[in-house]
């Protein structure tokens, strides 16, 4: 069973460009979470999605950021008009429909976004 | 969400037991305590979760006193590959929940 897949692993964008980060959850998982990690910081929650629904986007910046998890295909985190402050590692995690006795999230390897 | 406090860093040597303590004074009745491990350039990985007393799995033990205001992650006989950042999280343990990460504890294991 493949783990959570993220691509690209590294992404370089110039200021003002758009960044698209993709996440494929583990097989059988229909819940996806996005987190952002700035250098020397812990992960910060951004958004929680289920198929075709945004459940919690309380951690998303109000402008330029959007996320989706379509019925088919990966979840996408989209950052429009990137600025240097968007440079960070973006992690995706997934969890199963029925978490069972112990609840955990399975994290992908992350996408490292560098804005030049 | 309950706030957690843990040491910024710890040093150890191979073969030693390492105990990392986390304080969570305002933990709620239905909160669970979960620990994640993160290696450089990788996503966090679940280690262990508990509600009270002691939980043990193949990689670690988690000790939680009766008042649940703190918890201790115990790593037996650490190796160089245990060098990582360890995060203590407090929150809803069952069902679906977002995770709140602090800065974690950077554990450095030396030969």
mmCIF file of C-alpha atoms in Angstrom:
data_model
loop_
_atom_site.group_PDB
_atom_site.id
_atom_site.type_symbol
_atom_site.label_atom_id
_atom_site.label_comp_id
_atom_site.label_asym_id
_atom_site.label_seq_id
_atom_site.Cartn_x
_atom_site.Cartn_y
_atom_site.Cartn_z
ATOM 1 C CA UNK A 1 0.000 0.000 0.000
ATOM 2 C CA UNK A 2 1.701 3.145 -1.195
ATOM 3 C CA UNK A 3 1.888 5.977 1.266
ATOM 4 C CA UNK A 4 0.728 9.535 0.783
ATOM 5 C CA UNK A 5 2.199 10.903 -2.422
ATOM 6 C CA UNK A 6 3.051 14.517 -2.992
ATOM 7 C CA UNK A 7 4.423 16.191 -6.065
ATOM 8 C CA UNK A 8 6.429 17.961 -6.953
ATOM 9 C CA UNK A 9 8.908 17.444 -4.113
ATOM 10 C CA UNK A 10 10.574 20.743 -4.891
ATOM 11 C CA UNK A 11 9.015 23.723 -6.620
ATOM 12 C CA UNK A 12 10.630 27.037 -7.480
ATOM 13 C CA UNK A 13 8.471 29.979 -8.453
ATOM 14 C CA UNK A 14 9.147 33.635 -9.087
ATOM 15 C CA UNK A 15 7.154 36.236 -7.204
ATOM 16 C CA UNK A 16 3.748 36.674 -8.786
ATOM 17 C CA UNK A 17 3.553 33.207 -10.322
ATOM 18 C CA UNK A 18 1.146 30.462 -9.329
ATOM 19 C CA UNK A 19 2.096 27.343 -7.409
ATOM 20 C CA UNK A 20 0.112 24.099 -7.585
ATOM 21 C CA UNK A 21 0.848 21.368 -5.089
ATOM 22 C CA UNK A 22 -0.651 17.925 -5.491
ATOM 23 C CA UNK A 23 -1.429 15.268 -2.939
ATOM 24 C CA UNK A 24 -2.654 11.723 -3.458
ATOM 25 C CA UNK A 25 -3.883 10.200 -0.195
ATOM 26 C CA UNK A 26 -3.290 6.637 0.841
ATOM 27 C CA UNK A 27 -5.572 4.103 -0.785
ATOM 28 C CA UNK A 28 -8.880 3.995 1.017
ATOM 29 C CA UNK A 29 -8.425 7.372 2.698
ATOM 30 C CA UNK A 30 -10.970 10.032 1.903
ATOM 31 C CA UNK A 31 -9.838 12.714 4.343
ATOM 32 C CA UNK A 32 -7.006 15.052 3.411
ATOM 33 C CA UNK A 33 -5.253 17.705 5.462
ATOM 34 C CA UNK A 34 -2.749 20.335 4.375
ATOM 35 C CA UNK A 35 -0.115 21.792 6.691
ATOM 36 C CA UNK A 36 2.602 24.391 6.202
ATOM 37 C CA UNK A 37 5.964 24.351 7.930
ATOM 38 C CA UNK A 38 8.157 27.415 7.981
ATOM 39 C CA UNK A 39 11.884 27.005 8.698
ATOM 40 C CA UNK A 40 12.568 26.123 12.349
ATOM 41 C CA UNK A 41 8.842 25.994 13.097
ATOM 42 C CA UNK A 42 6.279 23.289 13.744
ATOM 43 C CA UNK A 43 3.585 22.422 11.262
ATOM 44 C CA UNK A 44 0.591 24.727 11.018
ATOM 45 C CA UNK A 45 -2.785 23.403 9.935
ATOM 46 C CA UNK A 46 -4.219 24.997 6.813
ATOM 47 C CA UNK A 47 -7.231 23.079 5.535
ATOM 48 C CA UNK A 48 -9.138 19.817 5.949
ATOM 49 C CA UNK A 49 -11.016 18.324 3.024
ATOM 50 C CA UNK A 50 -13.125 15.345 2.171
ATOM 51 C CA UNK A 51 -14.021 14.367 -1.358
ATOM 52 C CA UNK A 52 -15.579 17.428 -3.013
ATOM 53 C CA UNK A 53 -15.988 19.209 0.333
ATOM 54 C CA UNK A 54 -13.963 21.639 2.411
ATOM 55 C CA UNK A 55 -14.601 20.737 6.030
ATOM 56 C CA UNK A 56 -12.335 23.201 7.845
ATOM 57 C CA UNK A 57 -10.307 25.971 6.250
ATOM 58 C CA UNK A 58 -9.671 27.976 9.386
ATOM 59 C CA UNK A 59 -5.902 27.879 8.848
ATOM 60 C CA UNK A 60 -5.934 29.082 5.263
ATOM 61 C CA UNK A 61 -4.825 32.629 4.500
ATOM 62 C CA UNK A 62 -7.811 34.645 3.360
ATOM 63 C CA UNK A 63 -6.331 35.569 -0.005
ATOM 64 C CA UNK A 64 -4.391 33.790 -2.756
ATOM 65 C CA UNK A 65 -4.727 30.301 -1.235
ATOM 66 C CA UNK A 66 -7.281 27.703 -2.244
ATOM 67 C CA UNK A 67 -7.642 23.956 -1.961
ATOM 68 C CA UNK A 68 -9.750 21.282 -3.543
ATOM 69 C CA UNK A 69 -10.195 17.531 -3.388
ATOM 70 C CA UNK A 70 -12.205 16.473 -6.430
ATOM 71 C CA UNK A 71 -14.155 13.284 -6.797
ATOM 72 C CA UNK A 72 -11.436 11.954 -9.066
ATOM 73 C CA UNK A 73 -7.766 12.772 -8.817
ATOM 74 C CA UNK A 74 -5.468 14.254 -6.217
ATOM 75 C CA UNK A 75 -6.060 17.077 -3.810
ATOM 76 C CA UNK A 76 -4.649 20.378 -5.016
ATOM 77 C CA UNK A 77 -3.322 23.271 -2.947
ATOM 78 C CA UNK A 78 -3.117 26.346 -5.111
ATOM 79 C CA UNK A 79 -1.239 29.515 -4.279
ATOM 80 C CA UNK A 80 -1.764 32.443 -6.587
ATOM 81 C CA UNK A 81 0.651 35.353 -6.995
ATOM 82 C CA UNK A 82 3.234 33.834 -4.706
ATOM 83 C CA UNK A 83 5.374 36.027 -2.458
ATOM 84 C CA UNK A 84 8.653 35.252 -0.697
ATOM 85 C CA UNK A 85 6.823 34.622 2.559
ATOM 86 C CA UNK A 86 5.101 31.631 0.959
ATOM 87 C CA UNK A 87 8.429 29.796 0.856
ATOM 88 C CA UNK A 88 7.943 26.799 3.121
ATOM 89 C CA UNK A 89 7.432 23.059 3.198
ATOM 90 C CA UNK A 90 3.848 22.045 2.537
ATOM 91 C CA UNK A 91 2.746 18.700 3.902
ATOM 92 C CA UNK A 92 -0.315 16.721 3.066
ATOM 93 C CA UNK A 93 -1.755 14.081 5.368
ATOM 94 C CA UNK A 94 -4.605 11.635 5.007
ATOM 95 C CA UNK A 95 -6.712 9.562 7.338
ATOM 96 C CA UNK A 96 -9.142 6.708 6.786
ATOM 97 C CA UNK A 97 -12.923 6.877 6.897
ATOM 98 C CA UNK A 98 -13.028 4.766 10.025
ATOM 99 C CA UNK A 99 -10.019 5.593 12.142
ATOM 100 C CA UNK A 100 -10.578 2.761 14.567
ATOM 101 C CA UNK A 101 -9.149 2.701 18.054
ATOM 102 C CA UNK A 102 -6.252 5.028 17.464
ATOM 103 C CA UNK A 103 -6.564 8.108 15.362
ATOM 104 C CA UNK A 104 -3.564 9.080 13.319
ATOM 105 C CA UNK A 105 -2.771 10.999 10.204
ATOM 106 C CA UNK A 106 -0.374 9.693 7.593
ATOM 107 C CA UNK A 107 1.900 12.339 6.172
ATOM 108 C CA UNK A 108 3.452 12.664 2.768
ATOM 109 C CA UNK A 109 7.077 13.701 2.133
ATOM 110 C CA UNK A 110 6.138 17.317 1.541
ATOM 111 C CA UNK A 111 6.628 19.848 -1.217
ATOM 112 C CA UNK A 112 9.304 22.437 -0.660
ATOM 113 C CA UNK A 113 8.280 25.689 -2.269
ATOM 114 C CA UNK A 114 10.903 28.336 -2.890
ATOM 115 C CA UNK A 115 9.836 31.739 -4.115
ATOM 116 C CA UNK A 116 12.575 33.778 -5.711
ATOM 117 C CA UNK B 1 -6.985 23.466 22.038
ATOM 118 C CA UNK B 2 -4.700 22.568 24.916
ATOM 119 C CA UNK B 3 -1.267 24.133 24.666
ATOM 120 C CA UNK B 4 1.774 21.942 25.121
ATOM 121 C CA UNK B 5 5.229 22.766 26.449
ATOM 122 C CA UNK B 6 8.234 20.565 25.843
ATOM 123 C CA UNK B 7 12.014 21.078 25.900
ATOM 124 C CA UNK B 8 13.472 22.636 22.793
ATOM 125 C CA UNK B 9 16.293 20.121 22.579
ATOM 126 C CA UNK B 10 17.799 17.069 24.243
ATOM 127 C CA UNK B 11 21.056 15.200 23.814
ATOM 128 C CA UNK B 12 21.675 11.521 24.359
ATOM 129 C CA UNK B 13 24.055 8.711 23.474
ATOM 130 C CA UNK B 14 23.411 5.481 21.687
ATOM 131 C CA UNK B 15 21.979 2.760 23.876
ATOM 132 C CA UNK B 16 20.542 5.116 26.486
ATOM 133 C CA UNK B 17 16.909 5.500 27.416
ATOM 134 C CA UNK B 18 15.476 8.898 26.569
ATOM 135 C CA UNK B 19 12.492 10.448 28.300
ATOM 136 C CA UNK B 20 10.854 13.529 26.830
ATOM 137 C CA UNK B 21 8.291 15.237 29.025
ATOM 138 C CA UNK B 22 5.459 17.378 27.776
ATOM 139 C CA UNK B 23 3.295 19.682 29.880
ATOM 140 C CA UNK B 24 -0.360 20.213 28.999
ATOM 141 C CA UNK B 25 -1.952 21.845 32.016
ATOM 142 C CA UNK B 26 -5.296 22.668 30.404
ATOM 143 C CA UNK B 27 -5.952 19.311 28.783
ATOM 144 C CA UNK B 28 -9.657 18.635 28.334
ATOM 145 C CA UNK B 29 -11.497 15.565 29.547
ATOM 146 C CA UNK B 30 -11.894 14.118 26.070
ATOM 147 C CA UNK B 31 -8.402 14.998 24.824
ATOM 148 C CA UNK B 32 -5.856 12.366 23.905
ATOM 149 C CA UNK B 33 -2.070 12.757 23.943
ATOM 150 C CA UNK B 34 -0.240 11.884 20.759
ATOM 151 C CA UNK B 35 3.418 11.934 19.812
ATOM 152 C CA UNK B 36 4.814 12.326 16.314
ATOM 153 C CA UNK B 37 8.384 12.031 15.050
ATOM 154 C CA UNK B 38 9.817 14.048 12.188
ATOM 155 C CA UNK B 39 13.101 13.470 10.392
ATOM 156 C CA UNK B 40 14.663 16.258 8.328
ATOM 157 C CA UNK B 41 12.988 16.737 4.960
ATOM 158 C CA UNK B 42 10.226 14.265 5.787
ATOM 159 C CA UNK B 43 6.664 14.446 7.000
ATOM 160 C CA UNK B 44 5.832 13.611 10.631
ATOM 161 C CA UNK B 45 5.220 10.015 11.580
ATOM 162 C CA UNK B 46 2.853 8.812 14.292
ATOM 163 C CA UNK B 47 4.624 7.185 17.247
ATOM 164 C CA UNK B 48 2.115 6.582 20.012
ATOM 165 C CA UNK B 49 -1.138 7.795 21.505
ATOM 166 C CA UNK B 50 -2.658 7.484 24.948
ATOM 167 C CA UNK B 51 -5.362 8.761 27.267
ATOM 168 C CA UNK B 52 -4.187 7.735 30.725
ATOM 169 C CA UNK B 53 -1.708 5.523 32.611
ATOM 170 C CA UNK B 54 0.728 3.747 30.332
ATOM 171 C CA UNK B 55 0.747 2.764 26.703
ATOM 172 C CA UNK B 56 3.492 0.723 25.065
ATOM 173 C CA UNK B 57 4.144 -0.293 21.493
ATOM 174 C CA UNK B 58 7.090 -1.668 19.591
ATOM 175 C CA UNK B 59 8.931 1.657 19.449
ATOM 176 C CA UNK B 60 8.052 3.644 22.575
ATOM 177 C CA UNK B 61 6.163 3.932 25.829
ATOM 178 C CA UNK B 62 3.925 6.756 26.933
ATOM 179 C CA UNK B 63 3.450 7.502 30.619
ATOM 180 C CA UNK B 64 0.535 9.660 31.700
ATOM 181 C CA UNK B 65 -0.014 10.501 35.392
ATOM 182 C CA UNK B 66 -3.449 10.501 36.946
ATOM 183 C CA UNK B 67 -3.967 14.254 36.606
ATOM 184 C CA UNK B 68 -3.012 14.065 32.889
ATOM 185 C CA UNK B 69 -1.353 17.485 33.036
ATOM 186 C CA UNK B 70 1.839 16.066 31.640
ATOM 187 C CA UNK B 71 3.081 13.035 29.759
ATOM 188 C CA UNK B 72 6.427 11.399 29.116
ATOM 189 C CA UNK B 73 7.536 9.729 25.926
ATOM 190 C CA UNK B 74 10.113 7.047 26.650
ATOM 191 C CA UNK B 75 12.422 5.751 23.928
ATOM 192 C CA UNK B 76 14.378 2.675 25.057
ATOM 193 C CA UNK B 77 17.969 2.219 23.909
ATOM 194 C CA UNK B 78 18.084 4.976 21.311
ATOM 195 C CA UNK B 79 20.210 4.725 18.213
ATOM 196 C CA UNK B 80 21.644 7.354 15.877
ATOM 197 C CA UNK B 81 18.589 6.941 13.660
ATOM 198 C CA UNK B 82 16.360 8.227 16.450
ATOM 199 C CA UNK B 83 17.794 11.708 15.946
ATOM 200 C CA UNK B 84 14.690 13.691 15.007
ATOM 201 C CA UNK B 85 12.177 16.230 16.223
ATOM 202 C CA UNK B 86 9.502 14.844 18.534
ATOM 203 C CA UNK B 87 6.140 16.579 18.808
ATOM 204 C CA UNK B 88 3.660 16.248 21.644
ATOM 205 C CA UNK B 89 0.083 16.953 20.602
ATOM 206 C CA UNK B 90 -3.090 17.153 22.643
ATOM 207 C CA UNK B 91 -6.519 16.954 21.093
ATOM 208 C CA UNK B 92 -9.424 14.881 20.030
ATOM 209 C CA UNK B 93 -8.217 11.319 19.782
ATOM 210 C CA UNK B 94 -11.034 9.694 17.940
ATOM 211 C CA UNK B 95 -12.963 10.763 14.919
ATOM 212 C CA UNK B 96 -11.553 13.464 12.717
ATOM 213 C CA UNK B 97 -9.477 16.276 13.946
ATOM 214 C CA UNK B 98 -6.827 18.661 12.787
ATOM 215 C CA UNK B 99 -3.462 18.448 14.530
ATOM 216 C CA UNK B 100 -1.798 21.354 16.291
ATOM 217 C CA UNK B 101 1.981 21.121 16.326
ATOM 218 C CA UNK B 102 4.279 23.125 18.561
ATOM 219 C CA UNK B 103 7.993 23.492 17.926
ATOM 220 C CA UNK B 104 8.783 20.050 19.264
ATOM 221 C CA UNK B 105 11.903 18.654 20.913
ATOM 222 C CA UNK B 106 15.004 18.171 18.816
ATOM 223 C CA UNK B 107 16.637 14.946 20.027
ATOM 224 C CA UNK B 108 20.267 14.495 19.045
ATOM 225 C CA UNK B 109 21.712 11.031 19.581
ATOM 226 C CA UNK B 110 25.494 10.792 19.487
ATOM 227 C CA UNK B 111 27.730 7.742 19.181
#
